[in-house]
Short mmCIF file of C-alpha atoms in Angstrom, two decimals:
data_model
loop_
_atom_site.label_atom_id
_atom_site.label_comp_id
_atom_site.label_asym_id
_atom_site.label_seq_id
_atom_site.Cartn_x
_atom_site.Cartn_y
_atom_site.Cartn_z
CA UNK Q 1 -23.19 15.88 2.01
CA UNK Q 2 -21.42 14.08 4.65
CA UNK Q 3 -19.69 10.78 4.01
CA UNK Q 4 -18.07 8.29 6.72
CA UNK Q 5 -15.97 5.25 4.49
CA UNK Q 6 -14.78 2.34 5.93
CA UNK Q 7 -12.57 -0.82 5.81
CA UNK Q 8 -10.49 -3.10 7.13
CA UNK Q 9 -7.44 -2.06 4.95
CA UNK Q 10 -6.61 1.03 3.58
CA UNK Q 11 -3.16 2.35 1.36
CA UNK Q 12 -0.67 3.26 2.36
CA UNK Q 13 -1.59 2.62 5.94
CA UNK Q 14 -1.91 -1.25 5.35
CA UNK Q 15 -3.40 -2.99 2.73
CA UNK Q 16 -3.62 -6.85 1.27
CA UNK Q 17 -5.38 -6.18 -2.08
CA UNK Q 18 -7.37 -4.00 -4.18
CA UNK Q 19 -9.84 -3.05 -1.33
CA UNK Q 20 -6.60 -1.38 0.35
CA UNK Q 21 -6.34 0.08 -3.09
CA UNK Q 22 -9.59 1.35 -3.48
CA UNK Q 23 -10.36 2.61 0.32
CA UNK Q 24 -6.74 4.86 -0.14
CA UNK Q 25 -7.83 6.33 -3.57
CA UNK Q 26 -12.11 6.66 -3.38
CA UNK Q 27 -12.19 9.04 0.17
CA UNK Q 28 -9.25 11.16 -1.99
CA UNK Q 29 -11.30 11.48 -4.92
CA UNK Q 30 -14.51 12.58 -3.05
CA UNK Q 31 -12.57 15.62 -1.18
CA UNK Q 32 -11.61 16.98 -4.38
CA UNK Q 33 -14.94 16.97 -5.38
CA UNK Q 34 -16.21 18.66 -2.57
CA UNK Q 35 -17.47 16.15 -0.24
CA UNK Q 36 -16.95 16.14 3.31
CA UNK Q 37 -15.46 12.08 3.83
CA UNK Q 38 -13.72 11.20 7.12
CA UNK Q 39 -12.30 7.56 7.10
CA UNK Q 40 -12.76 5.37 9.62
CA UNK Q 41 -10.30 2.30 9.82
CA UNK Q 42 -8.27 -0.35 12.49
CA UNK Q 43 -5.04 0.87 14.50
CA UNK Q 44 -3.18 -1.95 13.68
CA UNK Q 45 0.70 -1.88 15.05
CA UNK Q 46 2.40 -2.33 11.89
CA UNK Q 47 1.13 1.19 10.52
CA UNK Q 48 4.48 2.90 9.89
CA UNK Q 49 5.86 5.21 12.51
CA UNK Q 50 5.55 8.14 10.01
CA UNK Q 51 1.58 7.92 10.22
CA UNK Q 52 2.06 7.12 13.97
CA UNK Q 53 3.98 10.34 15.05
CA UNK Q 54 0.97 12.49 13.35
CA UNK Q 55 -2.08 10.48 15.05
CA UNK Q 56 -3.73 12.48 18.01
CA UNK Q 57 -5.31 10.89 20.74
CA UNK Q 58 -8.64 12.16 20.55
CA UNK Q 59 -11.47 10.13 23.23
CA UNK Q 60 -11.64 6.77 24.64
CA UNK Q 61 -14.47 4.63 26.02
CA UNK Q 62 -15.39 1.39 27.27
CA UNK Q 63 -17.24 -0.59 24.42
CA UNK Q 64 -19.46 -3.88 25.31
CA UNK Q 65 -18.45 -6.35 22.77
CA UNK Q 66 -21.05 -9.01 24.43
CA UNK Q 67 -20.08 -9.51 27.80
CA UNK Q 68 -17.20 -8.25 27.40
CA UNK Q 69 -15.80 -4.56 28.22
CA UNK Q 70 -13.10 -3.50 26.38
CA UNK Q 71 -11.17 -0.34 25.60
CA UNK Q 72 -11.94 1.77 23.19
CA UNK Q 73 -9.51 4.74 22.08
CA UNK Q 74 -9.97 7.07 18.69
CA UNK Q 75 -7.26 8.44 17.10
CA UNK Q 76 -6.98 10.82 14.92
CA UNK Q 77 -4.56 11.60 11.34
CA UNK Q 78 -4.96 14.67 8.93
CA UNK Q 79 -3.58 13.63 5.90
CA UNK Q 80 -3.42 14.73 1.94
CA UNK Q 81 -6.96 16.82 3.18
CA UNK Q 82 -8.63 13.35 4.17
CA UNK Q 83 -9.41 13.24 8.24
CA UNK Q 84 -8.80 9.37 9.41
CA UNK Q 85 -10.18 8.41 12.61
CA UNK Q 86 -8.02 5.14 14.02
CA UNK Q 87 -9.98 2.45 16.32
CA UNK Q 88 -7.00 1.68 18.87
CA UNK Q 89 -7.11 -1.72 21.03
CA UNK Q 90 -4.15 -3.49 21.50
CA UNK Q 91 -5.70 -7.11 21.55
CA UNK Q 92 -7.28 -6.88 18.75
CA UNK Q 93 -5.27 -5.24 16.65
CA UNK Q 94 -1.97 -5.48 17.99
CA UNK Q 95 -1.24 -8.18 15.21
CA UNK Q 96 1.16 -8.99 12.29
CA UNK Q 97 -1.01 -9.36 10.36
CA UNK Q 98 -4.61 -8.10 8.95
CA UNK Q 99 -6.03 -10.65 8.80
CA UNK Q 100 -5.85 -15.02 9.84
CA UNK Q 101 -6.76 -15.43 13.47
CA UNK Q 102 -8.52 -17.35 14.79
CA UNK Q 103 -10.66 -14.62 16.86
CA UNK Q 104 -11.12 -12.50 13.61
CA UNK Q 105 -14.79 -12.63 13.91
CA UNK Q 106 -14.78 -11.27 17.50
CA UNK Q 107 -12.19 -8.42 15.99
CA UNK Q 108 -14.14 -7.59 13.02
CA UNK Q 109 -17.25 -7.28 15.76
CA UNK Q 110 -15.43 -5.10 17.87
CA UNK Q 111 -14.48 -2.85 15.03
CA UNK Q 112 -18.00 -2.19 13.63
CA UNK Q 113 -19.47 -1.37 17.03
CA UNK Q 114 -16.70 0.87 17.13
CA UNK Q 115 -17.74 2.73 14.57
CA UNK Q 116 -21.03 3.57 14.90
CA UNK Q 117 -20.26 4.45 18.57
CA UNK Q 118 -17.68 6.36 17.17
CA UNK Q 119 -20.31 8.82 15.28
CA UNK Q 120 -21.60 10.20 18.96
CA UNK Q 121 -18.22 10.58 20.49
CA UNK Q 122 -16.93 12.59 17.97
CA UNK Q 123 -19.97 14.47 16.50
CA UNK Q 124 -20.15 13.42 13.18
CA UNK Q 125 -22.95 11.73 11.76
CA UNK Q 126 -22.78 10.96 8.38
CA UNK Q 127 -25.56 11.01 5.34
CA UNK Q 128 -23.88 8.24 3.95
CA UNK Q 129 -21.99 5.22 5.49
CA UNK Q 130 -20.08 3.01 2.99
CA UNK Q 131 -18.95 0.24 4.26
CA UNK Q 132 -16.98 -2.76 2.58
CA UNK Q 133 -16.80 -6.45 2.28
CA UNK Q 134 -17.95 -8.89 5.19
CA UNK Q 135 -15.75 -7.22 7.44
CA UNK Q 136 -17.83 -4.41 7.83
CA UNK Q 137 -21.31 -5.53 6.07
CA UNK Q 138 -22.77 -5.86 9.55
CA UNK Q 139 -23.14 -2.48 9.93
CA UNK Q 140 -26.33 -1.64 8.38
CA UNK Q 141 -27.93 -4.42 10.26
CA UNK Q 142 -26.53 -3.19 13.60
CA UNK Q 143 -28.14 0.64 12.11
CA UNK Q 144 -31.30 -0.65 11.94
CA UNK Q 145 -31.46 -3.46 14.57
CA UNK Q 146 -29.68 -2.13 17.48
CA UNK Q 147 -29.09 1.21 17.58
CA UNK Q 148 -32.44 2.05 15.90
CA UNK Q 149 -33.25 3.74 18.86
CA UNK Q 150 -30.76 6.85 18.27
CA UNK Q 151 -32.64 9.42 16.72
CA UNK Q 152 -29.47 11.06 14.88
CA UNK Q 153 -28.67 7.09 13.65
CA UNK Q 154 -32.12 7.25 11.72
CA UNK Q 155 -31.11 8.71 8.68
CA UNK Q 156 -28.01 7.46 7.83
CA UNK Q 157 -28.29 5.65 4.58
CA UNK Q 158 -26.08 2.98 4.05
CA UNK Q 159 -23.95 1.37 1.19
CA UNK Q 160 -22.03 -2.10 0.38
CA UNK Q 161 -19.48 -2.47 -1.70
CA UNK Q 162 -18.85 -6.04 -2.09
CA UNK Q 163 -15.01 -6.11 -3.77
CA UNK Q 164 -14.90 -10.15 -3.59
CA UNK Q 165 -18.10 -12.53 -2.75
CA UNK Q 166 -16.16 -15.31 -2.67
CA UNK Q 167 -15.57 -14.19 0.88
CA UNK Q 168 -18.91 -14.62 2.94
CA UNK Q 169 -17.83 -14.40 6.41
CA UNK Q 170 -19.63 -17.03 7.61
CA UNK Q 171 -20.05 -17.80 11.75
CA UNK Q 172 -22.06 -19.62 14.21
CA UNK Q 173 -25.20 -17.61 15.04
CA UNK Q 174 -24.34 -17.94 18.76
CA UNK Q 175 -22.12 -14.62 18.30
CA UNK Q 176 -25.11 -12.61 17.93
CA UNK Q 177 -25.86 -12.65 21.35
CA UNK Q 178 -22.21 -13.66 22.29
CA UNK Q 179 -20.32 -10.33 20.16
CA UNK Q 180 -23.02 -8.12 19.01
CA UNK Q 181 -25.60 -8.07 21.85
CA UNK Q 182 -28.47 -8.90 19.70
CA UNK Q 183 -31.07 -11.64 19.75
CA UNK Q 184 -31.54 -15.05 16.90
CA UNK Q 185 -35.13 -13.64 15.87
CA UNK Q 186 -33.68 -12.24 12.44
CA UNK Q 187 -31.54 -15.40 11.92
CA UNK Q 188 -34.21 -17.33 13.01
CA UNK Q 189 -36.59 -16.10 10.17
CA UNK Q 190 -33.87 -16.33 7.35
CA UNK Q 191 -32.68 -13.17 7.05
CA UNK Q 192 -29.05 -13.39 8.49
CA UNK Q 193 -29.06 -17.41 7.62
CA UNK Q 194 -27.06 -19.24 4.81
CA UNK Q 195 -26.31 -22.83 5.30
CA UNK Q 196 -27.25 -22.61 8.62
CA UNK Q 197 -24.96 -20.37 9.47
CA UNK Q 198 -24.71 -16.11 9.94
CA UNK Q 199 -23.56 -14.71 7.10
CA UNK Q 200 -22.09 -11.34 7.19
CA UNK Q 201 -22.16 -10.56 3.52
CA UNK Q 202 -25.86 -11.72 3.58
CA UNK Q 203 -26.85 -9.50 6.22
CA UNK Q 204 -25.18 -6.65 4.31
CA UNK Q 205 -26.78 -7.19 1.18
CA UNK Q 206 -30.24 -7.56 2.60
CA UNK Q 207 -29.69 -4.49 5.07
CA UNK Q 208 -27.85 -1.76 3.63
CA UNK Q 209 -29.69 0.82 1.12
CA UNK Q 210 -28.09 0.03 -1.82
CA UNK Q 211 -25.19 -2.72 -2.78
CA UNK Q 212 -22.76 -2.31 -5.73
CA UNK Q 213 -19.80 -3.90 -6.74
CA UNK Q 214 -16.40 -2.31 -8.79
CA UNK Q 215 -17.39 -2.98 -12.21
CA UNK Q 216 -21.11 -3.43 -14.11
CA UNK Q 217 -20.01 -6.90 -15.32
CA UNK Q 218 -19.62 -8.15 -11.83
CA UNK Q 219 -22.72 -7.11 -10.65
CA UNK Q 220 -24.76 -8.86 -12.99
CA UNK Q 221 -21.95 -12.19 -13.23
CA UNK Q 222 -22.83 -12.17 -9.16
CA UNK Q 223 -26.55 -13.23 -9.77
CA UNK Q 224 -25.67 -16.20 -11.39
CA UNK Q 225 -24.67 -19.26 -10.00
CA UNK Q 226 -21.49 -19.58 -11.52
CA UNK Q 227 -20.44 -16.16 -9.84
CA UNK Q 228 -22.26 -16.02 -7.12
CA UNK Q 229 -21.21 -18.15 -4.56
CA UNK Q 230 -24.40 -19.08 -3.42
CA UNK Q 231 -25.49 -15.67 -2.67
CA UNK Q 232 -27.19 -15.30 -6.24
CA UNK Q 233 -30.25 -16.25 -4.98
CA UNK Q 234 -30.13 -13.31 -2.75
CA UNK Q 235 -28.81 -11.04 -5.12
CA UNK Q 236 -31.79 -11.67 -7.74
CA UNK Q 237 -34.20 -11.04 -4.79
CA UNK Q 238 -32.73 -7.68 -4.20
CA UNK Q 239 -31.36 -6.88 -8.14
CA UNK Q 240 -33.18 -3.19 -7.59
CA UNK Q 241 -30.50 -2.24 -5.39
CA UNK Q 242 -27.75 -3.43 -6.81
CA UNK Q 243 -25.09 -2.08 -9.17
CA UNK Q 244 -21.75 -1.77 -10.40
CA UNK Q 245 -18.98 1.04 -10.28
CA UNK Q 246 -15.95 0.27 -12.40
CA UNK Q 247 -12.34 1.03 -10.06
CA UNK Q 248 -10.35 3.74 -11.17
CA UNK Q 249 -6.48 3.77 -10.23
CA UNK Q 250 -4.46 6.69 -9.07
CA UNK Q 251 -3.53 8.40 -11.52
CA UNK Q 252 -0.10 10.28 -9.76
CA UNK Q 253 1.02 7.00 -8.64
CA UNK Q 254 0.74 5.57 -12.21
CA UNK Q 255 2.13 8.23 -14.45
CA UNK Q 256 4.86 7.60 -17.09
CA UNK Q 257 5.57 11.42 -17.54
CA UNK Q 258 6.63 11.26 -13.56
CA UNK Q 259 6.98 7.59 -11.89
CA UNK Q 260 10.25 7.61 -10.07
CA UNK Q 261 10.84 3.87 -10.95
CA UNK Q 262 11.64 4.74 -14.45
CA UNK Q 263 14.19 4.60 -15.97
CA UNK Q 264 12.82 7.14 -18.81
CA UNK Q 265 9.98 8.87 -18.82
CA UNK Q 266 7.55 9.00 -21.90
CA UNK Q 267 4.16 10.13 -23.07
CA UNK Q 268 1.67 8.97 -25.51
CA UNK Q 269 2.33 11.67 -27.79
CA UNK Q 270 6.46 10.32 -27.67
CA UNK Q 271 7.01 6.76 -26.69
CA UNK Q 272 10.75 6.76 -26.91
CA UNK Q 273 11.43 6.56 -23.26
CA UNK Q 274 9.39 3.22 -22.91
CA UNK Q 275 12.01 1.82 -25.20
CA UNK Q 276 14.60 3.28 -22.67
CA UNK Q 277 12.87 1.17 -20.17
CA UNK Q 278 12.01 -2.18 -22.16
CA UNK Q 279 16.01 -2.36 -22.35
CA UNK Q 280 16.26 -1.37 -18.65
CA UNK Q 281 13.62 -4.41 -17.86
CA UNK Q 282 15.62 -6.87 -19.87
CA UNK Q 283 18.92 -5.47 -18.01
CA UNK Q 284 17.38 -6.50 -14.50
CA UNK Q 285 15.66 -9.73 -15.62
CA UNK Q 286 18.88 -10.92 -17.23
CA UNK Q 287 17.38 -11.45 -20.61
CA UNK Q 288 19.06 -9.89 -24.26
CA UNK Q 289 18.43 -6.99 -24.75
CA UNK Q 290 16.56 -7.52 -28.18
CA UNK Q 291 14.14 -3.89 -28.71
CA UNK Q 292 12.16 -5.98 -31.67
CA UNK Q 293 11.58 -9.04 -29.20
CA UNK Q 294 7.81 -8.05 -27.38
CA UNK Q 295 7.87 -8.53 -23.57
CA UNK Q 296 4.87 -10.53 -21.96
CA UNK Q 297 4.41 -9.61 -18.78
CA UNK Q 298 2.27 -11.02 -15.83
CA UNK Q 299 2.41 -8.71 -12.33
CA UNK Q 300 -0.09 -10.96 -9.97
CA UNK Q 301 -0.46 -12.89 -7.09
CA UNK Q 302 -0.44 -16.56 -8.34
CA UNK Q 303 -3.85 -18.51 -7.91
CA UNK Q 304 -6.26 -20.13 -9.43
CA UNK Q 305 -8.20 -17.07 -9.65
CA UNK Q 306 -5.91 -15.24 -11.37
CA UNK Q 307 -6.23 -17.87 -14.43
CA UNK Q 308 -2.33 -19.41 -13.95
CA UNK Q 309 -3.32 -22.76 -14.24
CA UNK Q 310 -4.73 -22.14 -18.04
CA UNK Q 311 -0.94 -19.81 -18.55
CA UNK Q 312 1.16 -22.88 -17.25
CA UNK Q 313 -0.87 -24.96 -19.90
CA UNK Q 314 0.37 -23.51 -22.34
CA UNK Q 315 3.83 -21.74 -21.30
CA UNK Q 316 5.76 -24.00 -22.90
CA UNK Q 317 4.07 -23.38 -26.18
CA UNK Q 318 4.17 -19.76 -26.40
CA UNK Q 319 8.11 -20.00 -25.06
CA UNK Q 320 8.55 -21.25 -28.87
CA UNK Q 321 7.59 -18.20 -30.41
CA UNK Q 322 9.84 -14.86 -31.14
CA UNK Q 323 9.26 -13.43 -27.40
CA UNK Q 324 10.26 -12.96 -23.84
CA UNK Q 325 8.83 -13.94 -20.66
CA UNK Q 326 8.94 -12.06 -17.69
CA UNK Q 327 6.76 -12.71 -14.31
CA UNK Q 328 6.51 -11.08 -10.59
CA UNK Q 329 4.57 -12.63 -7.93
CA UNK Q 330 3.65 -14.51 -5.08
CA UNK Q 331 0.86 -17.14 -4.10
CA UNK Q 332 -0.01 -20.76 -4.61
CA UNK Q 333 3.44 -23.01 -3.97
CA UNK Q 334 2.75 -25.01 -6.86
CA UNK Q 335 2.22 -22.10 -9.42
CA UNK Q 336 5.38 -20.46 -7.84
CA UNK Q 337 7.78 -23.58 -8.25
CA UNK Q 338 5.83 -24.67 -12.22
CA UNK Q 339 7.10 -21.31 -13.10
CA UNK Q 340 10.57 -21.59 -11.30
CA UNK Q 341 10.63 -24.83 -13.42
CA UNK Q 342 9.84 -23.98 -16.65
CA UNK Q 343 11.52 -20.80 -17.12
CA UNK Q 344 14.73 -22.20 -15.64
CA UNK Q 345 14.41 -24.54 -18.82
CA UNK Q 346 14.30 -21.33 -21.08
CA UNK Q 347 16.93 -18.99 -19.58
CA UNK Q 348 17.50 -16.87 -22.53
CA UNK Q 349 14.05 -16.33 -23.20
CA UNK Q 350 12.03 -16.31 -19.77
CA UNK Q 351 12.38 -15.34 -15.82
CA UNK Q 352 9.95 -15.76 -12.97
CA UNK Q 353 10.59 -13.38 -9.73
CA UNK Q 354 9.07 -15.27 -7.29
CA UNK Q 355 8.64 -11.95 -4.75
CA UNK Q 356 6.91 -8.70 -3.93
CA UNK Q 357 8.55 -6.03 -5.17
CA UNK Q 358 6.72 -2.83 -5.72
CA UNK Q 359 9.58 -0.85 -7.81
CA UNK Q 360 9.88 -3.84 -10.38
CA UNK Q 361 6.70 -3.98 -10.86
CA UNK Q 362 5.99 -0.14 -12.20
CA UNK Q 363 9.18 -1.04 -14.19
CA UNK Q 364 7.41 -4.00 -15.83
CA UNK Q 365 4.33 -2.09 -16.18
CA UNK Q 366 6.44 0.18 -18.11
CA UNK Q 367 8.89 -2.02 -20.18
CA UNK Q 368 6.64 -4.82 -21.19
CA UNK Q 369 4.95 -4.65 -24.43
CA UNK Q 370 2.06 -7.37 -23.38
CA UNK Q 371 0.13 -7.67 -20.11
CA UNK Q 372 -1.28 -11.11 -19.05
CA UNK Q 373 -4.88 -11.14 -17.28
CA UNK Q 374 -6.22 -14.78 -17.56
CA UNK Q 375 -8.40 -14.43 -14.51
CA UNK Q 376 -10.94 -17.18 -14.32
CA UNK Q 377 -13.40 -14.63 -12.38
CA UNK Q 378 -12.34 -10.65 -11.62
CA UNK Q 379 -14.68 -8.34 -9.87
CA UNK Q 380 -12.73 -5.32 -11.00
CA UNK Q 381 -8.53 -5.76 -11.24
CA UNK Q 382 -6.42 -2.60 -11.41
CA UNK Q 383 -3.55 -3.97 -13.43
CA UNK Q 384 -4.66 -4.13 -16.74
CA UNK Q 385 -5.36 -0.32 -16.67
CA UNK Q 386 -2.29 0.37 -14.82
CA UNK Q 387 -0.68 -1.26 -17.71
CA UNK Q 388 -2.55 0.63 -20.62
CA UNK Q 389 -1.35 3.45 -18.66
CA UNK Q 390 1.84 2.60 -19.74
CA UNK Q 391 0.83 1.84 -23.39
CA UNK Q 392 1.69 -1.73 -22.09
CA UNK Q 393 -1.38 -3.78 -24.38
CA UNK Q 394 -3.04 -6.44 -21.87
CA UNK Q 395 -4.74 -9.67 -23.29
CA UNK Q 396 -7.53 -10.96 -20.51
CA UNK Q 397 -9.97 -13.04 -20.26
CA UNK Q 398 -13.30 -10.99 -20.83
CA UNK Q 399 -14.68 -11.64 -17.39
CA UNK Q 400 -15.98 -8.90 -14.88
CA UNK Q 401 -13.96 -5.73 -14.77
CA UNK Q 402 -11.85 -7.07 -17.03
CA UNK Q 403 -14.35 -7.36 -19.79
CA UNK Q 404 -15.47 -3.49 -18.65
CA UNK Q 405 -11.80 -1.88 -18.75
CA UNK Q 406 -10.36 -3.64 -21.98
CA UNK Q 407 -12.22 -3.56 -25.69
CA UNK Q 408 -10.49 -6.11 -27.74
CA UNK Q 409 -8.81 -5.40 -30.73
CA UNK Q 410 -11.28 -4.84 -33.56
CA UNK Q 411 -8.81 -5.69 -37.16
CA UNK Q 412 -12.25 -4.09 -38.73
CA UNK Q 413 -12.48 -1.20 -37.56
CA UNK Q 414 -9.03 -0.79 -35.66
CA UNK Q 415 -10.96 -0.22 -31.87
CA UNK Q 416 -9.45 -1.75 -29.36
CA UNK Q 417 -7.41 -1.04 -26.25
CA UNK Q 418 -6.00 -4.95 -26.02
CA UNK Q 419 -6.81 -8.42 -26.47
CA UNK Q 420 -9.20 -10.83 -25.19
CA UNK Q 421 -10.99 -14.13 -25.01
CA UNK Q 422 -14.20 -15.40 -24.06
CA UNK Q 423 -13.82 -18.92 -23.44
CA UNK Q 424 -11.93 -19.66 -20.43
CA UNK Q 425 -9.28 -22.26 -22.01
CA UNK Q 426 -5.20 -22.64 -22.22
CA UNK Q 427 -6.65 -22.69 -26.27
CA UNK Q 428 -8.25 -19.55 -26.65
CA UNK Q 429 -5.83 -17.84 -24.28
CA UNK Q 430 -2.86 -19.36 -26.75
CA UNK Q 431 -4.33 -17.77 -30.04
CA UNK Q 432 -5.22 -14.10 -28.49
CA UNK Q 433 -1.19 -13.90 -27.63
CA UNK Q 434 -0.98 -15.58 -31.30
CA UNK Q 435 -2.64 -12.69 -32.79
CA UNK Q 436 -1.06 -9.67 -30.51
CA UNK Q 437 2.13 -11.31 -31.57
CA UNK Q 438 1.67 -10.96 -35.09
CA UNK Q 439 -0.33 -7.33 -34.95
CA UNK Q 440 3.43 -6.42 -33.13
CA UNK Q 441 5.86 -8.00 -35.47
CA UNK Q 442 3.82 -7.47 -39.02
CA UNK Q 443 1.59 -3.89 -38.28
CA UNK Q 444 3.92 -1.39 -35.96
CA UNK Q 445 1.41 1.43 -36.65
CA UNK Q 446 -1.29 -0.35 -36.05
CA UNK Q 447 0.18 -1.47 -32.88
CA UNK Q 448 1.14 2.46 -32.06
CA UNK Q 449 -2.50 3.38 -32.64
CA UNK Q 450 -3.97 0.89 -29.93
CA UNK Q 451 -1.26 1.97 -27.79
CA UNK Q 452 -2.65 5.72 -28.21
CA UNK Q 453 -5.85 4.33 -27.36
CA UNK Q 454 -5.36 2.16 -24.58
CA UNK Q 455 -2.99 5.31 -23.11
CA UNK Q 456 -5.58 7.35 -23.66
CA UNK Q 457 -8.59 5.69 -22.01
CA UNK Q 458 -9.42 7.61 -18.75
CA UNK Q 459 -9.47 5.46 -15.55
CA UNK Q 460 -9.08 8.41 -13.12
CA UNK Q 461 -10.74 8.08 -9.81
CA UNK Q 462 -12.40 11.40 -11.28
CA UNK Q 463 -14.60 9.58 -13.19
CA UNK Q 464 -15.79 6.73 -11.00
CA UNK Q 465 -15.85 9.19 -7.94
CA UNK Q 466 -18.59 11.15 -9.86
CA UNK Q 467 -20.65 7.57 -10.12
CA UNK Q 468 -20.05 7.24 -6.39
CA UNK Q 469 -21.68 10.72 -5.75
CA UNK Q 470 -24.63 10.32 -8.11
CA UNK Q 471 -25.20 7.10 -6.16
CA UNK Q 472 -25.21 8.95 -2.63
CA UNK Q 473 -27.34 11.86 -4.30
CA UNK Q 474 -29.72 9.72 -4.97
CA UNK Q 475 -30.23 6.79 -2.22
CA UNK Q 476 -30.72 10.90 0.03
CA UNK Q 477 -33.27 12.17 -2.67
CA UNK Q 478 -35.43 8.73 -1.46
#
């Protein structure tokens, strides 16, 4: 089986989020298995010299982006057994950025004619072509509508992975003709239309062979209107093609027997190093160093999204129990200066680190003792496992891939890899910390014992690699 994967971002090369995340660790996880996967990504500028030195040069051709005729070069990067294949144009990707100009659509057009000319020029032509988000969900359309004509095209089964729907890529129709070279009849008839306008993601769902999205909670949440973004209508139509593959994380970069950014290392089996490093946290975040004081933790970007409204709510509050408060991130102004605010109004027991700071953050993931996850809406997340990992407990909201990757602690039975709540209020969010609080101060075993089983819950790539290649085995097999 032959797999080409591709995105617009892709660790460590460049990445914004978890589809970074994900296109650096799925390609990985499919060459160990045994399948041939090339990658197929942007040359931005910004990729660090180290990855630059190692590219080759290997063709270049002229490539009609609608009237126009641009350049074209491929470059190429062996690296940890994955071969990368670089689309090189200076204007479009000479940026600072990934993404946030204003000729973005015209860049992200570019790109995905560039790959599928790409296949030809360098002899490879896939089984399977996985692409991701908008940015490249025009690609099965482009298959089937304007290269249909290439014999070797004709059996190339595609696949969508939508990571976020909330982001449509919506456009005027006129860059059909204007970018892609292609006529209105399919927009014309509905297919490509939403709102009167072209919708990439649309076009993806309704073209490519199957659609899934990174967890089995999502995919169903995205077929109602409360998740879908106005695509549910869409995704009901087409339900027989669509499913949902839970993330996995990467399991060297996350290990607590080996991380670097320790302090200590530890084990499930022997958790005295994490104490090592909840006194090295409190060190660095200027708080006591108190080892019977539990740590809540939030690692996040700060938005609405992420559930920070329903957290400042009820800050405050929880500041008046026995804990500590620690926080790393970046994002809305408001939630960044609420949180400047109110923990400079508890200094001894709270700090906010308004910045992006990789190393702090796998020391946090390791020194915390709680994980917040109040996400009002999460397709997959990564940070609540990386936590567990860590035999750092996370309390979420039971949403998406949250509600796939955490079981809530069961005082029955004693199951459970965290906490969680259903309704999405500052209330219910309140008493779920309530109740980790008092498993951590009154039950220390039982709080070991969920620690053994959150640490022990496999997220490996291994796992949700295999779903990926039962998938491909059988869209091939129809």
């Amino acid at each position: 089986m032959k797999v080409l994967y591709t995105a617009f971002e892709c660790a460590p090369f460049f990445k914004t989020g978890g589809l970074g995340d994900v296109a650096g660790a799925l390609p990985k996880a499919l060459h160990k298995k045994g399948i041939e996967t090339i990658v197929v990504l942007p040359y931005f500028s910004f990729i660090p010299d180290r990855f630059k030195d190692e590219c080759q040069d290997v063709a270049n051709f002229t490539l009609e982006v609608g009237w126009r005729q641009q350049y074209c070069g491929i470059k190429q990067l062996d690296f940890q057994g994955i071969r990368y294949y670089f689309i090189d144009n200076l204007y479009y990707f000479d940026r600072a950025e990934i993404y946030g100009y204003d000729d973005d659509v015209e860049r992200f057009a570019f790109f995905q004619l560039a790959v599928i000319e790409l296949m030809n020029r360098i002899d490879y032509i896939p089984d399977v072509l996985h692409v991701n988000d908008y940015h490249t969900a025009m690609i099965p359309f482009l298959l089937k509508e304007k290269y249909h004509w290439v014999e070797e095209y004709q059996a190339i089964r595609t696949v969508l992975t939508i990571h976020n729907i909330e982001f449509q890529g919506q456009y005027s129709p006129d860059i059909l003709g204007d970018l892609f070279g292609v006529g209105q009849r399919r927009y014309h008839e509905g297919v490509l239309r939403w709102h009167n306008q072209l919708n990439f993601m649309k076009a993806g769902i309704a073209y490519a062979n199957h659609v899934n999205t990174v967890s089995p909670s999502y995919a169903e949440e995205i077929k109602t209107s409360e998740f879908g973004a106005g695509l549910e209508i869409i995704l009901q139509m087409e339900h027989q093609k669509l499913s949902g593959i839970l993330n996995g994380i990467d399991y060297e970069t996350n290990d607590p027997t080996t991380d670097p950014a320790l302090v200590a290392h530890f084990e499930v089996d022997d958790l005295t190093g994490k104490g090592l490093n909840k006194a090295e946290l409190q060190r660095i975040m200027g708080l006591p160093e108190k080892s019977d004081v539990p740590i809540v933790a939030v690692v996040s970007r700060l938005t609405y999204q992420k559930g920070f409204h329903l957290l400042l709510e009820e800050l405050e509050h929880l500041l008046q129990f026995d804990l500590q408060f620690v926080l790393l991130g970046t994002g809305d102004p408001r939630f960044e200066a609420a949180f400047r605010q109110i923990t400079a109004r508890y200094p001894e027991k709270s700090v906010a680190k308004i910045t992006f700071d990789v190393t702090l953050a796998q020391k946090i993931y390791a020194g915390a003792d709680l994980f917040l996850m109040p996400s009002s809406f999460e397709p997959c997340g990564l940070s609540q496992m990386i936590a567990m990992r860590y035999g750092t407990l996370p309390v979420v909201h039971e949403i998406g891939g949250l509600k796939d990757s955490v079981r809530p602690f069961n005082p029955v039975t004693g199951a459970g890899t965290g906490f969680g709540f259903e309704e999405f209020t500052g209330f219910y969010l309140t008493q779920s910390v309530k109740q980790a609080l008092e498993l951590y101060q009154k039950s220390p075993n039982v709080w070991k014992k969920i620690q053994r089983q959150a640490m022990t819950t496999d997220f490996s790539w291994d796992t949700s690699c295999q779903s990926y290649i039962d998938l491909y085995n059988r869209l091939l097999s129809k």
